[in-house]
Every structure is written in C-alpha cells, then in structure tokens.
Amino acid sequence: MRNRLVEYGDKDFALFLRKAFIRAAGYGDESLERPIVGIVDTGSAFNPCHGNMDNLIEATKRGILLGGAIPAVFPSMSIHESFAAPTSMFLRNLMAMAVEESIRSQPMDAVILIGGCDKTVPALLMGAASAGVPAICLVTGPMQAGSWRGTRVGACTDCRRFWAQYRSEKLSKDEIEDAGRALVPTVGTCGVMGTASTMALAVEAMGMMLPGSSTAPAVTAERLRVAEATGARAAELALNPLLPEQIMTPEAFENAFRVVMAAGGSTNALIHLVAIAGRLGIEISNDTINRLGTETPVLVDVKPAGANFMEDMHRAGGLLPLLHELSSQLNRDCVTITGRSLGEEMEAGPDSWPQNIVRPFNAPLQPPGGLVVLKGNLAPNGAVMKPAAASAHFLRHSGRAVVFDGLADLSARIDDPDLDVEADDILVLKNAGPVGGGGMPEAGYLPIPRKLARQGVTDMVRLSDARMSGTAFGTIVLHVAPEAAVGGPLAAVRSGDVIELDVAARSLNLQLSQEEIAARLAECPASAPPNDRGYARLFRETVTQADLGCDLDFARPEMTRSL
C-alpha cells in the first residue's frame, strides 16, 4: 500500500487516504500489510480468444492468496485480430502505453500479465518492460481443433484454405458457411502456429512464463492449474523481486528467436520481439535474425509449416522437447521467472516420450531458414519471408510486377476479369505499412486473382509493406522497409517492372538502376497528411518502421546492448 503514493505533499496523509478508500472493498488491516499482486484483465466481449479470462483470473487469485499476497485485478485494453479496426498493430502500442502507466501508477509489488490474442502479449511485455516492476506472463492458451466432414480443422490456417477454395468455386456458399461453424470450436487463441502460439513459445523460452505453461489448451483444467501456479509465483516475486530486465537479456532474446525459427513461427513474432527488446535498450539487427535462421532448422510439425495443431504439440510435451533438441544452441544459463536457469528448468522437466510432432535436430521437418530477412534495392532495411510456408519453386523467381497502390485499389481490381495478370507475375501491394496502411494491416496475404484461382492457381509471389497472419501460408514477402508511404523504393514500382527474388541469397531487387528508382521517387507526389487527431496522429508521426518493431520512437530508450 505504500508504493507509488499520490502526491499531496504529505505521504502519511496519502497513505491514510488510500487505506480509508480500500477498506470500502472490505479489506481488513492485516490484508493491507500484505504485498499486492496486480492482475491485468484483458477480457472483452469482443475477444473470444480471451473467453476464459474470468476463470484464469479466479485461478491466479487463488494462487496469490495461497502465496500470502493480495490480488488486485485491473482492466486493460483487449485487442482481437478480427475485431480491432483498422488493424490490431495500430492498437498494440496504445495498449503497451496503457499497461505501462497502469503498472507504474498503482501500488503493486508484482504483476501478472494475462493475454493471448496476437498483439496483447507483446503489448503487455512492452509495457511491463518499460514499467520495471516484477512481472510474469500467463497466456490464455490455444483453442482445440474442430472437425468438418471428417477432417480436423482449426483457425485460422484452415480459414484461409477454405476461403481460397470458395474463391476458386470449389466450395459453395452453403459449404463455406458450414465450414465456418467448425473452424473455431472453443475459446482460446488460434490452434496453429500463428502469432499467438509463436509468441507463447517465445515468451516461455525467454523465461517470462512458468516452464511448461505455453501450450496447455484454453479449455482444460491444466490451463487453470497453470494460472494458479502463476499466481503463487507472482506472490513470491512480490516479496523477492526479479525484474523483467534481469530476465529479458540479449541472450534470452536469442533463445526466443531460435524457438520461433524452429517452430516455423509467425513472421509477426520478429516485429514483436524487436519491439520488446527495444523497450529494454537492446538492438536486434536483420543480420542477427538471418544468422539465427541459418543455424536453426524447422522442427515442429504444426500448421501452417506442418500438418498438426497446438494441442498435439502439448500432448507431445509442449515446448520442452523442442528445447532439448535445440539444447546445444541455447543460452542455458539465462535466468527464468522461477529464479533458476533455463538449463536447470530443462533438466528438472519430465523425461521425453515417443512423439512425432517435434522432430529430431538431425532429421528436421524443413532445413534451416524457415524465416528469413531479405535485402536489396527494393528493401534497403529488410523484408521478411517465411520459406517454411512457401512454394519451393518460387524461392528463386523473377516476375513481372502487378501493382496495387493501396487496399482500396486491391479490393477494386483484384477480381477484375480484365486484370492483366499471369500465374508467374508478382503481386505488389503498396501503402499498407505502419504509416500508409493505418497500422500495417495483415493484408500481405493478397488473394489469388479470381480468374487465376478458377484455373487452379493456388500460390503466387506476393510482396508488400504490410504484415500477414502467422496462420497464413504461401510465397509472401512482407514488412518491406522503408514502406512506400515514407518514400521507400517500393513506391517506385510500376506494373510491368521485373522483380527478382532469391531466398538463398537473401535478396530482393527491382530490376532498375538506382538512378531510375530515385527519379521515380522524386516524381511521387507528396500526399497531404490525413486530418487525424489524438492517438492516430501520435502513431502516424512517431511510429518506427518494421525493422525497428513498429514501436513509437519516444518509447524506445537509447540502445545500449545488442544481439
């Protein structure tokens, strides 16, 4: 109760007043002497991924009380990918600011960060990293798989697969509606290796979550037991602080990146991990990401890079088997939220059992390079690609650009029967980045033009300054930086230009001279700034590019360490 007192010029009066008001909630004097653990409530009727929030909060409160501390639940924003307009990434930084100030301004000795859907976990960790209070993360957990016509299905890789079949007229209107009823059978985050599951694994590997807690499905009793144990550990942290900066070191981020690579994880995780690291003054370069990807094979057989679901990974032992396979590459001395090292926790975990979800390091699902950063005259500061979910024959490809100047142009022309497009062309979307797209929407998964889809085309090279869902698949180049809206070379691309992609060489180039690119950029008219206000204006004027995590520039301290 003595933490972060309101400034009245009289600290004793501030404490007296605080105690007077908290007694209105029924607390006795003994309770008021106990440490306080805050619980961030990210539940919302607009967020079914967090549909188990009430049960998780009750379980964490139980653990906190058993640990001798007092739980204090407080609200936060809740961001769901399908409900947050214009895009969830636009709101991630606002949520991070709100979480930081809520933690900083209220009297808590430790805090439990409960999140799940894509941007909530990064926002929570960004806020906690900046606030500097002992924190522990708890994810809501993945949903369980459904079934449609005898086939196991799940959000949201199968959402995209079925929608592509509907666009190519392989499924009828009634069939796509029927499939839609089976894709999300329970609350929880997407049950494949999308951004939510990728971040959960990364956060556990980084040490900010209890060992073994990343994969338990949302609707299971085990998820509630994890919540209770998280509450008990949070009570200990309130008495014996262990700060986020002590856990999230450069070496811990390296562990997290390796797990993302080995899991065939979401491209979004690269942005989020860079942003979280940036809050701690840790710089992560594109070259580092490529080095880690080159050294780390894809080992996890879960959609979209594989064929299974997160509940299968959980039954196979969760993250632990993957950590054991990566053991020689990991920084095992990194301290975790338990106070013990990652290596100690790995040794203390249960023995492995026969399973086929996590492959042996020497017999991987796919070779190293499941996530790569490309560079060239089209992306001087990098572009991201997920070869693990791409078509092999497109990994080295030259094609004619078919350019869309923005989301409205894409929507208006992609299915025009007169669109000049062939299967070997490269679909290019401009002005969908952090600034130009109103927060970098997940529009990088450009639909196959309907006239080609009807011919059986299922993949094309697609390129943009946008993002895509971690559940998506295909030969897709994303996060082109700098984006077109801030004068990046992408703005110079015109339909008919030739673009060359070479994943092995990590290169992405427009077949034009630098002089021609510069001349075209000089001809690009400067767009008038939108008539925005409030947070939208703050975001537009201060957001960084994808290679720096799309954070607000003033939220990042000076970079004093690097990975």
Coordinates of C-alpha atoms in Angstrom, one line a residue:
M1 CA 0.0 0.0 0.0
R2 CA 3.0 2.3 0.5
N3 CA 4.1 2.0 -3.2
R4 CA 3.6 4.9 -5.6
L5 CA 1.7 7.2 -3.2
V6 CA -0.4 10.0 -4.7
E7 CA 1.4 13.4 -4.4
Y8 CA -0.4 15.6 -1.8
G9 CA 2.8 16.9 -0.3
D10 CA 2.1 14.7 2.8
K11 CA 3.0 11.0 2.4
D12 CA 1.4 10.0 5.7
F13 CA -1.9 11.6 4.6
A14 CA -1.7 9.9 1.2
L15 CA -1.3 6.5 2.8
F16 CA -4.1 7.3 5.3
L17 CA -6.5 8.3 2.5
R18 CA -5.6 5.2 0.4
K19 CA -6.2 2.8 3.2
A20 CA -9.5 4.6 4.0
F21 CA -10.8 4.0 0.5
I22 CA -9.5 0.5 0.1
R23 CA -11.3 -0.5 3.3
A24 CA -14.5 0.2 1.3
A25 CA -13.7 -3.0 -0.6
G26 CA -13.9 -5.0 2.7
Y27 CA -10.1 -5.3 3.4
G28 CA -9.0 -5.6 7.0
D29 CA -5.9 -4.1 8.5
E30 CA -3.9 -7.4 8.2
S31 CA -4.7 -7.6 4.5
L32 CA -3.4 -4.1 4.0
E33 CA 0.0 -5.1 5.3
R34 CA 0.5 -7.8 2.7
P35 CA 2.2 -7.4 -0.7
I36 CA -0.1 -6.7 -3.6
V37 CA -0.1 -8.5 -6.9
G38 CA -1.8 -6.8 -9.8
I39 CA -3.6 -8.9 -12.4
V40 CA -4.1 -7.3 -15.9
D41 CA -7.6 -8.2 -17.1
T42 CA -7.7 -8.3 -20.9
G43 CA -11.1 -9.9 -21.1
S44 CA -13.6 -8.5 -23.5
A45 CA -16.9 -9.4 -25.2
F46 CA -15.1 -8.5 -28.4
N47 CA -12.3 -11.0 -27.8
P48 CA -13.3 -14.7 -27.8
C49 CA -9.6 -15.7 -27.7
H50 CA -9.8 -14.4 -24.1
G51 CA -13.1 -16.1 -23.4
N52 CA -11.6 -18.0 -20.4
M53 CA -10.4 -14.8 -18.7
D54 CA -12.7 -14.9 -15.7
N55 CA -11.7 -18.4 -14.9
L56 CA -8.0 -17.6 -15.3
I57 CA -8.3 -14.6 -13.0
E58 CA -10.0 -16.6 -10.3
A59 CA -7.3 -19.3 -10.5
T60 CA -4.5 -16.7 -10.3
K61 CA -6.2 -15.0 -7.4
R62 CA -6.3 -18.3 -5.6
G63 CA -2.6 -18.8 -6.2
I64 CA -1.8 -15.3 -5.0
L65 CA -3.8 -15.8 -1.8
L66 CA -2.1 -19.2 -1.1
G67 CA 1.2 -17.3 -1.5
G68 CA 0.3 -14.8 1.2
A69 CA -0.3 -11.8 -1.1
I70 CA -3.4 -9.8 -2.0
P71 CA -4.6 -9.9 -5.6
A72 CA -5.8 -6.7 -7.3
V73 CA -7.4 -7.0 -10.7
F74 CA -7.3 -4.0 -13.0
P75 CA -8.6 -3.6 -16.6
S76 CA -6.7 -3.0 -19.8
M77 CA -7.4 -2.8 -23.5
S78 CA -8.2 -6.1 -25.2
I79 CA -7.1 -6.4 -28.8
H80 CA -8.6 -9.2 -31.1
E81 CA -7.3 -9.5 -34.6
S82 CA -10.7 -9.8 -36.2
F83 CA -12.4 -7.1 -34.2
A84 CA -9.8 -4.3 -34.0
A85 CA -10.1 -1.8 -36.8
P86 CA -8.2 -0.6 -38.7
T87 CA -5.8 -3.2 -37.5
S88 CA -4.5 -4.7 -34.3
M89 CA -1.0 -3.5 -34.8
F90 CA -2.3 0.1 -34.7
L91 CA -3.5 -0.5 -31.2
R92 CA -0.6 -2.6 -29.8
N93 CA 1.4 0.5 -28.8
L94 CA -1.5 2.2 -27.3
M95 CA -2.2 -0.9 -25.1
A96 CA 1.5 -1.0 -24.2
M97 CA 1.3 2.6 -23.0
A98 CA -1.8 2.0 -21.0
V99 CA -0.3 -1.1 -19.4
E100 CA 3.0 0.7 -18.6
E101 CA 1.2 3.6 -16.9
S102 CA -1.3 1.4 -15.1
I103 CA 1.6 -0.6 -13.6
R104 CA 3.6 2.4 -12.8
S105 CA 0.8 4.4 -11.2
Q106 CA -0.8 1.8 -8.9
P107 CA 0.5 0.2 -5.7
M108 CA 1.5 -3.3 -6.9
D109 CA 4.6 -5.2 -5.9
A110 CA 4.3 -7.6 -8.8
V111 CA 2.0 -8.0 -11.8
I112 CA 0.5 -10.9 -13.8
L113 CA 0.2 -10.2 -17.5
I114 CA -2.7 -12.2 -18.9
G115 CA -3.1 -12.2 -22.7
G116 CA -3.4 -14.3 -25.7
C117 CA -4.6 -12.9 -29.0
D118 CA -1.7 -11.8 -31.2
K119 CA -0.9 -8.3 -30.1
T120 CA -1.9 -8.5 -26.4
V121 CA 1.1 -10.5 -25.2
P122 CA 3.6 -8.2 -27.0
A123 CA 1.8 -5.1 -25.7
L124 CA 1.8 -6.5 -22.1
L125 CA 5.5 -7.3 -22.2
M126 CA 6.4 -4.0 -23.8
G127 CA 4.5 -2.1 -21.1
A128 CA 6.0 -4.3 -18.3
A129 CA 9.5 -3.9 -19.6
S130 CA 9.2 -0.1 -19.5
A131 CA 7.5 0.0 -16.1
G132 CA 10.2 -2.0 -14.4
V133 CA 8.0 -4.0 -11.9
P134 CA 8.4 -7.7 -11.3
A135 CA 6.1 -9.3 -13.9
I136 CA 5.1 -12.8 -15.0
C137 CA 3.1 -13.7 -18.2
L138 CA 0.2 -16.1 -18.4
V139 CA -1.4 -16.9 -21.8
T140 CA -5.0 -17.8 -22.3
G141 CA -3.9 -20.9 -24.3
P142 CA -4.8 -22.3 -27.8
M143 CA -8.2 -23.4 -28.8
Q144 CA -8.8 -27.0 -29.5
A145 CA -9.2 -28.3 -33.1
G146 CA -12.6 -28.8 -34.7
S147 CA -13.8 -31.2 -37.3
W148 CA -15.5 -30.7 -40.7
R149 CA -16.6 -33.6 -42.7
G150 CA -14.3 -36.0 -41.0
T151 CA -11.2 -33.7 -41.2
R152 CA -9.6 -32.0 -38.3
V153 CA -9.7 -28.2 -38.8
G154 CA -8.7 -25.1 -36.9
A155 CA -8.4 -21.4 -37.0
C156 CA -7.0 -19.8 -38.8
T157 CA -4.9 -21.7 -41.4
D158 CA -7.9 -23.6 -42.5
C159 CA -9.9 -20.4 -42.6
R160 CA -7.7 -19.2 -45.4
R161 CA -7.5 -22.6 -47.1
F162 CA -11.3 -22.9 -47.2
W163 CA -11.7 -19.3 -48.3
A164 CA -9.3 -19.9 -51.2
Q165 CA -11.4 -22.9 -52.2
Y166 CA -14.5 -20.8 -52.1
R167 CA -12.9 -18.1 -54.2
S168 CA -11.9 -20.7 -56.8
E169 CA -15.5 -22.1 -56.7
K170 CA -14.5 -25.4 -55.2
L171 CA -16.8 -24.8 -52.3
S172 CA -20.3 -23.4 -52.5
K173 CA -21.8 -20.6 -50.4
D174 CA -23.5 -23.1 -48.1
E175 CA -20.3 -25.2 -47.8
I176 CA -18.2 -22.2 -46.8
E177 CA -20.8 -21.2 -44.2
D178 CA -20.9 -24.7 -42.8
A179 CA -17.1 -24.9 -42.6
G180 CA -17.1 -21.6 -40.8
R181 CA -19.1 -23.1 -38.0
A182 CA -16.4 -25.7 -37.4
L183 CA -13.3 -23.6 -37.5
V184 CA -13.4 -22.1 -34.1
P185 CA -14.8 -24.8 -31.8
T186 CA -13.7 -23.4 -28.4
V187 CA -12.4 -20.2 -26.9
G188 CA -8.7 -19.6 -26.9
T189 CA -6.1 -18.4 -29.4
C190 CA -5.7 -19.9 -32.9
G191 CA -4.8 -23.6 -32.5
V192 CA -2.0 -23.5 -35.1
M193 CA 1.5 -21.9 -35.1
G194 CA 0.1 -18.4 -35.6
T195 CA 1.4 -15.3 -33.9
A196 CA -0.3 -16.1 -30.5
S197 CA 1.2 -19.6 -30.3
T198 CA 4.5 -18.4 -31.6
M199 CA 4.7 -15.6 -29.0
A200 CA 3.7 -18.0 -26.2
L201 CA 6.5 -20.4 -27.0
A202 CA 9.0 -17.4 -27.4
V203 CA 8.0 -15.9 -24.0
E204 CA 8.4 -19.3 -22.3
A205 CA 11.8 -19.8 -23.9
M206 CA 12.7 -16.2 -22.9
G207 CA 11.9 -17.1 -19.3
M208 CA 9.0 -14.7 -18.6
M209 CA 6.5 -17.6 -18.2
L210 CA 6.4 -20.6 -16.0
P211 CA 8.1 -23.7 -17.6
G212 CA 5.6 -25.9 -19.4
S213 CA 2.9 -23.2 -19.5
S214 CA 2.8 -22.1 -23.1
T215 CA 0.8 -24.9 -24.8
A216 CA -2.0 -26.1 -22.5
P217 CA -5.3 -25.6 -24.3
A218 CA -7.6 -22.8 -23.1
V219 CA -10.5 -25.0 -22.0
T220 CA -8.5 -27.5 -20.0
A221 CA -8.1 -27.9 -16.2
E222 CA -4.4 -27.8 -16.8
R223 CA -4.6 -24.2 -18.1
L224 CA -6.3 -23.3 -14.7
R225 CA -3.6 -25.1 -12.8
V226 CA -1.0 -23.2 -14.7
A227 CA -2.9 -20.0 -13.7
E228 CA -2.9 -20.9 -10.0
A229 CA 0.8 -21.7 -10.1
T230 CA 1.4 -18.4 -11.9
G231 CA -0.4 -16.6 -9.0
A232 CA 1.7 -18.4 -6.4
R233 CA 4.9 -17.4 -8.2
A234 CA 3.8 -13.8 -8.5
A235 CA 3.3 -13.7 -4.8
E236 CA 6.9 -14.8 -4.3
L237 CA 8.1 -12.2 -6.8
A238 CA 6.3 -9.5 -4.8
L239 CA 8.5 -10.5 -1.8
N240 CA 11.7 -11.3 -3.7
P241 CA 11.7 -9.1 -6.8
L242 CA 13.1 -10.3 -10.1
L243 CA 12.7 -7.6 -12.7
P244 CA 11.9 -8.1 -16.4
E245 CA 15.2 -6.6 -17.4
Q246 CA 17.0 -9.3 -15.4
I247 CA 15.2 -12.0 -17.4
M248 CA 14.9 -10.5 -20.9
T249 CA 18.6 -10.1 -21.7
P250 CA 20.1 -10.3 -25.2
E251 CA 20.9 -13.9 -24.6
A252 CA 17.3 -14.7 -23.6
F253 CA 16.1 -13.0 -26.8
E254 CA 18.4 -15.2 -28.8
N255 CA 16.8 -18.2 -27.2
A256 CA 13.4 -16.8 -28.1
F257 CA 14.3 -16.2 -31.8
R258 CA 15.7 -19.7 -32.1
V259 CA 12.5 -21.2 -30.8
V260 CA 10.5 -19.1 -33.2
M261 CA 12.7 -20.3 -36.1
A262 CA 12.5 -24.0 -35.0
A263 CA 8.7 -23.8 -34.6
G264 CA 8.1 -22.5 -38.1
G265 CA 6.7 -19.5 -36.3
S266 CA 4.9 -16.3 -37.4
T267 CA 6.6 -13.5 -39.2
N268 CA 4.9 -11.1 -36.8
A269 CA 7.0 -12.5 -34.0
L270 CA 10.0 -10.8 -35.5
I271 CA 8.4 -7.4 -35.2
H272 CA 7.2 -8.0 -31.7
L273 CA 10.4 -9.4 -30.3
V274 CA 12.3 -6.5 -31.8
A275 CA 9.8 -4.1 -30.2
I276 CA 10.0 -5.7 -26.7
A277 CA 13.8 -5.8 -26.9
G278 CA 13.8 -2.1 -27.9
R279 CA 12.0 -1.2 -24.7
L280 CA 15.0 -2.6 -22.8
G281 CA 17.6 -0.8 -25.0
I282 CA 18.5 -4.0 -26.8
E283 CA 19.1 -3.6 -30.6
I284 CA 18.5 -6.6 -32.8
S285 CA 19.7 -6.4 -36.4
N286 CA 18.4 -8.1 -39.6
D287 CA 21.8 -9.8 -39.9
T288 CA 21.4 -11.4 -36.5
I289 CA 17.9 -12.7 -37.4
N290 CA 19.3 -14.2 -40.6
R291 CA 22.2 -15.8 -38.7
L292 CA 19.9 -17.4 -36.2
G293 CA 17.6 -18.6 -39.0
T294 CA 20.5 -20.0 -41.0
E295 CA 21.6 -22.1 -38.0
T296 CA 18.2 -23.3 -36.9
P297 CA 16.1 -25.9 -38.7
V298 CA 12.3 -26.2 -38.6
L299 CA 11.4 -28.9 -36.1
V300 CA 7.8 -28.5 -35.2
D301 CA 5.1 -30.2 -37.4
V302 CA 2.3 -27.8 -36.7
K303 CA 0.3 -25.8 -39.3
P304 CA 1.0 -23.8 -41.4
A305 CA 4.6 -25.1 -41.8
G306 CA 3.4 -28.6 -40.8
A307 CA 0.2 -30.6 -40.6
N308 CA -0.8 -30.7 -36.9
F309 CA -2.3 -28.5 -34.2
M310 CA -1.0 -26.9 -30.9
E311 CA -3.0 -29.4 -28.8
D312 CA -0.8 -32.1 -30.5
M313 CA 2.3 -30.2 -29.5
H314 CA 1.0 -30.0 -26.0
R315 CA 0.4 -33.8 -25.9
A316 CA 3.9 -34.3 -27.2
G317 CA 5.3 -32.4 -24.2
G318 CA 4.9 -28.8 -25.1
L319 CA 8.0 -26.6 -25.5
L320 CA 10.3 -28.9 -23.5
P321 CA 11.1 -31.4 -26.3
L322 CA 11.9 -28.5 -28.6
L323 CA 14.3 -27.0 -26.1
H324 CA 16.0 -30.3 -25.7
E325 CA 16.5 -30.6 -29.5
L326 CA 17.9 -27.1 -29.5
S327 CA 19.9 -27.6 -26.4
S328 CA 23.4 -27.1 -27.9
Q329 CA 22.3 -23.8 -29.5
L330 CA 20.6 -22.3 -26.4
N331 CA 21.9 -20.0 -23.7
R332 CA 21.1 -22.3 -20.9
D333 CA 22.5 -20.0 -18.2
C334 CA 19.7 -17.4 -18.7
V335 CA 17.7 -16.8 -15.6
T336 CA 14.0 -17.5 -15.8
I337 CA 11.0 -16.3 -13.9
T338 CA 11.4 -19.1 -11.4
G339 CA 14.8 -17.8 -10.4
R340 CA 16.5 -20.9 -11.8
S341 CA 18.3 -21.0 -15.1
L342 CA 16.8 -22.3 -18.4
G343 CA 19.2 -25.2 -18.3
E344 CA 18.1 -26.1 -14.7
E345 CA 14.5 -26.0 -15.7
M346 CA 15.1 -28.2 -18.7
E347 CA 16.8 -30.8 -16.6
A348 CA 14.0 -30.6 -14.0
G349 CA 11.3 -31.2 -16.6
P350 CA 9.8 -34.6 -17.3
D351 CA 11.5 -37.1 -19.5
S352 CA 10.5 -37.2 -23.1
W353 CA 8.3 -39.8 -24.6
P354 CA 7.8 -41.1 -28.2
Q355 CA 6.1 -38.5 -30.3
N356 CA 6.3 -37.2 -33.9
I357 CA 5.4 -33.5 -33.5
V358 CA 8.8 -32.2 -32.6
R359 CA 11.4 -33.7 -35.0
P360 CA 15.0 -34.5 -34.1
F361 CA 17.5 -31.8 -34.8
N362 CA 19.3 -34.0 -37.3
A363 CA 16.0 -35.0 -39.1
P364 CA 14.1 -31.8 -39.3
L365 CA 10.8 -31.1 -40.9
Q366 CA 12.5 -28.5 -43.0
P367 CA 16.1 -27.2 -43.3
P368 CA 17.3 -24.0 -41.7
G369 CA 15.9 -20.8 -43.0
G370 CA 12.2 -21.1 -42.0
L371 CA 12.1 -17.3 -41.5
V372 CA 14.5 -15.0 -43.4
V373 CA 15.2 -11.3 -43.9
L374 CA 15.7 -10.2 -47.5
K375 CA 17.6 -7.1 -48.6
G376 CA 18.2 -5.3 -51.9
N377 CA 17.4 -2.1 -53.7
L378 CA 13.7 -2.8 -53.1
A379 CA 14.1 -3.3 -49.3
P380 CA 17.2 -1.5 -48.1
N381 CA 16.2 -2.0 -44.4
G382 CA 14.9 -5.5 -45.0
A383 CA 11.8 -7.5 -45.9
V384 CA 10.6 -10.7 -44.2
M385 CA 9.6 -14.0 -45.7
K386 CA 8.6 -17.4 -44.4
P387 CA 10.1 -20.0 -46.7
A388 CA 8.7 -22.8 -44.4
A389 CA 5.2 -21.9 -45.7
A390 CA 6.2 -21.1 -49.3
S391 CA 6.2 -22.9 -52.6
A392 CA 9.7 -24.3 -53.3
H393 CA 9.6 -23.4 -57.0
F394 CA 9.1 -19.7 -56.1
L395 CA 12.1 -19.4 -53.8
R396 CA 14.2 -18.2 -56.7
H397 CA 11.9 -16.3 -59.1
S398 CA 11.9 -13.3 -61.5
G399 CA 8.5 -12.0 -62.4
R400 CA 6.6 -9.1 -63.8
A401 CA 5.0 -6.7 -61.1
V402 CA 1.3 -6.3 -61.0
V403 CA 0.9 -3.3 -58.7
F404 CA -1.9 -2.2 -56.4
D405 CA -1.5 1.3 -54.9
G406 CA -3.3 0.6 -51.7
L407 CA -6.0 -1.5 -50.0
A408 CA -8.9 0.2 -51.9
D409 CA -7.2 -0.4 -55.2
L410 CA -6.5 -4.0 -54.3
S411 CA -10.2 -4.6 -53.4
A412 CA -11.4 -2.8 -56.5
R413 CA -9.2 -4.6 -59.1
I414 CA -8.0 -8.0 -57.8
D415 CA -11.0 -9.9 -59.2
D416 CA -11.4 -7.7 -62.3
P417 CA -11.6 -10.2 -65.2
D418 CA -9.7 -7.7 -67.4
L419 CA -6.8 -7.6 -64.9
D420 CA -3.5 -8.1 -66.8
V421 CA -2.0 -10.9 -64.6
E422 CA -0.4 -14.3 -65.1
A423 CA 0.5 -17.0 -62.7
D424 CA 4.2 -16.2 -62.8
D425 CA 3.7 -12.5 -62.1
I426 CA 4.4 -10.9 -58.7
L427 CA 1.5 -9.2 -57.0
V428 CA 2.7 -6.0 -55.3
L429 CA 0.8 -4.0 -52.7
K430 CA 2.0 -0.5 -51.7
N431 CA 0.9 1.8 -48.9
A432 CA 0.0 -0.9 -46.4
G433 CA 2.8 -0.3 -43.9
P434 CA 2.7 1.3 -40.5
V435 CA 2.0 4.8 -41.8
G436 CA 0.4 4.1 -45.2
G437 CA -1.8 1.3 -44.1
G438 CA -3.1 2.9 -40.8
G439 CA -1.1 0.5 -38.7
M440 CA 0.3 -2.2 -41.0
P441 CA -2.7 -4.5 -41.6
E442 CA -2.5 -8.2 -42.2
A443 CA -3.1 -7.6 -45.9
G444 CA 0.1 -9.1 -47.2
Y445 CA -1.8 -12.4 -47.9
L446 CA -3.1 -11.0 -51.1
P447 CA -5.8 -13.2 -52.6
I448 CA -5.1 -15.0 -55.8
P449 CA -6.9 -13.1 -58.6
R450 CA -10.2 -15.0 -59.1
K451 CA -9.7 -15.7 -62.7
L452 CA -6.4 -17.4 -61.9
A453 CA -7.9 -19.2 -58.9
R454 CA -10.5 -20.7 -61.2
Q455 CA -7.7 -22.1 -63.3
G456 CA -6.3 -23.9 -60.3
V457 CA -3.5 -21.4 -59.3
T458 CA -3.0 -21.7 -55.5
D459 CA 0.1 -19.7 -54.9
M460 CA 1.9 -16.7 -56.4
V461 CA 4.7 -14.5 -55.2
R462 CA 3.2 -11.6 -53.3
L463 CA 5.1 -8.6 -52.0
S464 CA 4.1 -5.7 -49.8
D465 CA 4.9 -3.4 -46.9
A466 CA 2.0 -5.0 -44.9
R467 CA 2.0 -7.9 -42.5
M468 CA 0.3 -11.3 -42.7
S469 CA -1.3 -13.5 -40.1
G470 CA 1.0 -16.2 -38.7
T471 CA -1.6 -18.7 -39.7
A472 CA -1.2 -17.8 -43.4
F473 CA 0.8 -19.7 -46.0
G474 CA 2.2 -19.1 -49.4
T475 CA 5.2 -17.3 -51.1
I476 CA 4.7 -14.0 -49.4
V477 CA 7.3 -11.2 -48.9
L478 CA 6.3 -8.8 -46.1
H479 CA 7.4 -5.8 -44.0
V480 CA 9.3 -4.1 -46.8
A481 CA 11.2 -1.3 -45.2
P482 CA 11.1 1.6 -45.6
E483 CA 7.5 1.4 -46.6
A484 CA 6.1 3.2 -49.7
A485 CA 4.3 5.9 -47.7
V486 CA 7.5 7.3 -46.3
G487 CA 9.4 7.2 -49.6
G488 CA 10.8 3.7 -49.6
P489 CA 11.8 2.2 -53.0
L490 CA 8.5 0.2 -53.1
A491 CA 6.8 3.5 -54.0
A492 CA 8.7 3.5 -57.3
V493 CA 7.5 0.1 -58.5
R494 CA 5.2 0.1 -61.5
S495 CA 3.2 -2.6 -63.2
G496 CA 5.4 -4.4 -65.7
D497 CA 8.7 -3.9 -63.8
V498 CA 10.7 -7.0 -63.2
I499 CA 11.3 -8.1 -59.6
E500 CA 13.9 -10.7 -58.7
L501 CA 13.5 -12.8 -55.5
D502 CA 16.4 -15.1 -54.4
V503 CA 15.8 -16.6 -51.0
A504 CA 19.1 -18.5 -50.8
A505 CA 20.9 -15.2 -51.5
R506 CA 18.6 -13.3 -49.1
S507 CA 18.0 -10.8 -51.9
L508 CA 15.0 -8.8 -53.2
N509 CA 15.7 -6.5 -56.1
L510 CA 13.8 -4.3 -58.6
Q511 CA 15.5 -4.6 -62.0
L512 CA 16.0 -0.8 -62.3
S513 CA 19.1 1.4 -61.8
Q514 CA 19.3 3.4 -58.6
E515 CA 19.1 6.5 -60.8
E516 CA 15.8 5.4 -62.3
I517 CA 14.4 4.5 -58.8
A518 CA 15.5 7.9 -57.5
A519 CA 13.9 9.7 -60.4
R520 CA 10.6 7.9 -60.0
L521 CA 10.6 8.6 -56.3
A522 CA 11.2 12.3 -57.0
E523 CA 8.1 12.2 -59.2
C524 CA 5.9 10.7 -56.5
P525 CA 3.5 13.4 -55.2
A526 CA 3.7 14.0 -51.5
S527 CA 0.4 13.1 -50.0
A528 CA -1.4 15.5 -47.8
P529 CA -1.3 14.4 -44.1
P530 CA -4.7 13.0 -43.0
N531 CA -7.0 15.1 -40.9
D532 CA -6.4 12.8 -37.9
R533 CA -6.1 13.6 -34.2
G534 CA -5.4 12.0 -30.8
Y535 CA -3.6 8.7 -30.8
A536 CA -3.9 8.2 -34.6
R537 CA -1.9 11.3 -35.1
L538 CA 0.6 10.3 -32.5
F539 CA 1.0 6.9 -34.1
R540 CA 1.5 8.3 -37.6
E541 CA 4.1 10.9 -36.6
T542 CA 6.2 8.7 -34.3
V543 CA 5.8 5.0 -35.4
T544 CA 9.0 3.3 -36.4
Q545 CA 9.4 1.0 -39.4
A546 CA 9.1 -2.7 -39.3
D547 CA 12.8 -3.4 -38.8
L548 CA 12.6 -1.4 -35.5
G549 CA 9.5 -3.1 -34.3
C550 CA 6.8 -0.6 -35.3
D551 CA 7.1 0.9 -31.8
L552 CA 6.6 4.6 -31.0
D553 CA 10.1 6.2 -31.3
F554 CA 9.9 8.0 -28.0
A555 CA 9.1 4.8 -26.1
R556 CA 12.5 3.3 -27.0
P557 CA 15.4 4.3 -24.8
E558 CA 18.9 4.6 -26.1
M559 CA 20.2 1.3 -27.4
T560 CA 23.0 0.2 -25.1
R561 CA 23.1 -3.5 -25.9
S562 CA 22.8 -5.6 -29.0
L563 CA 22.2 -9.2 -30.0

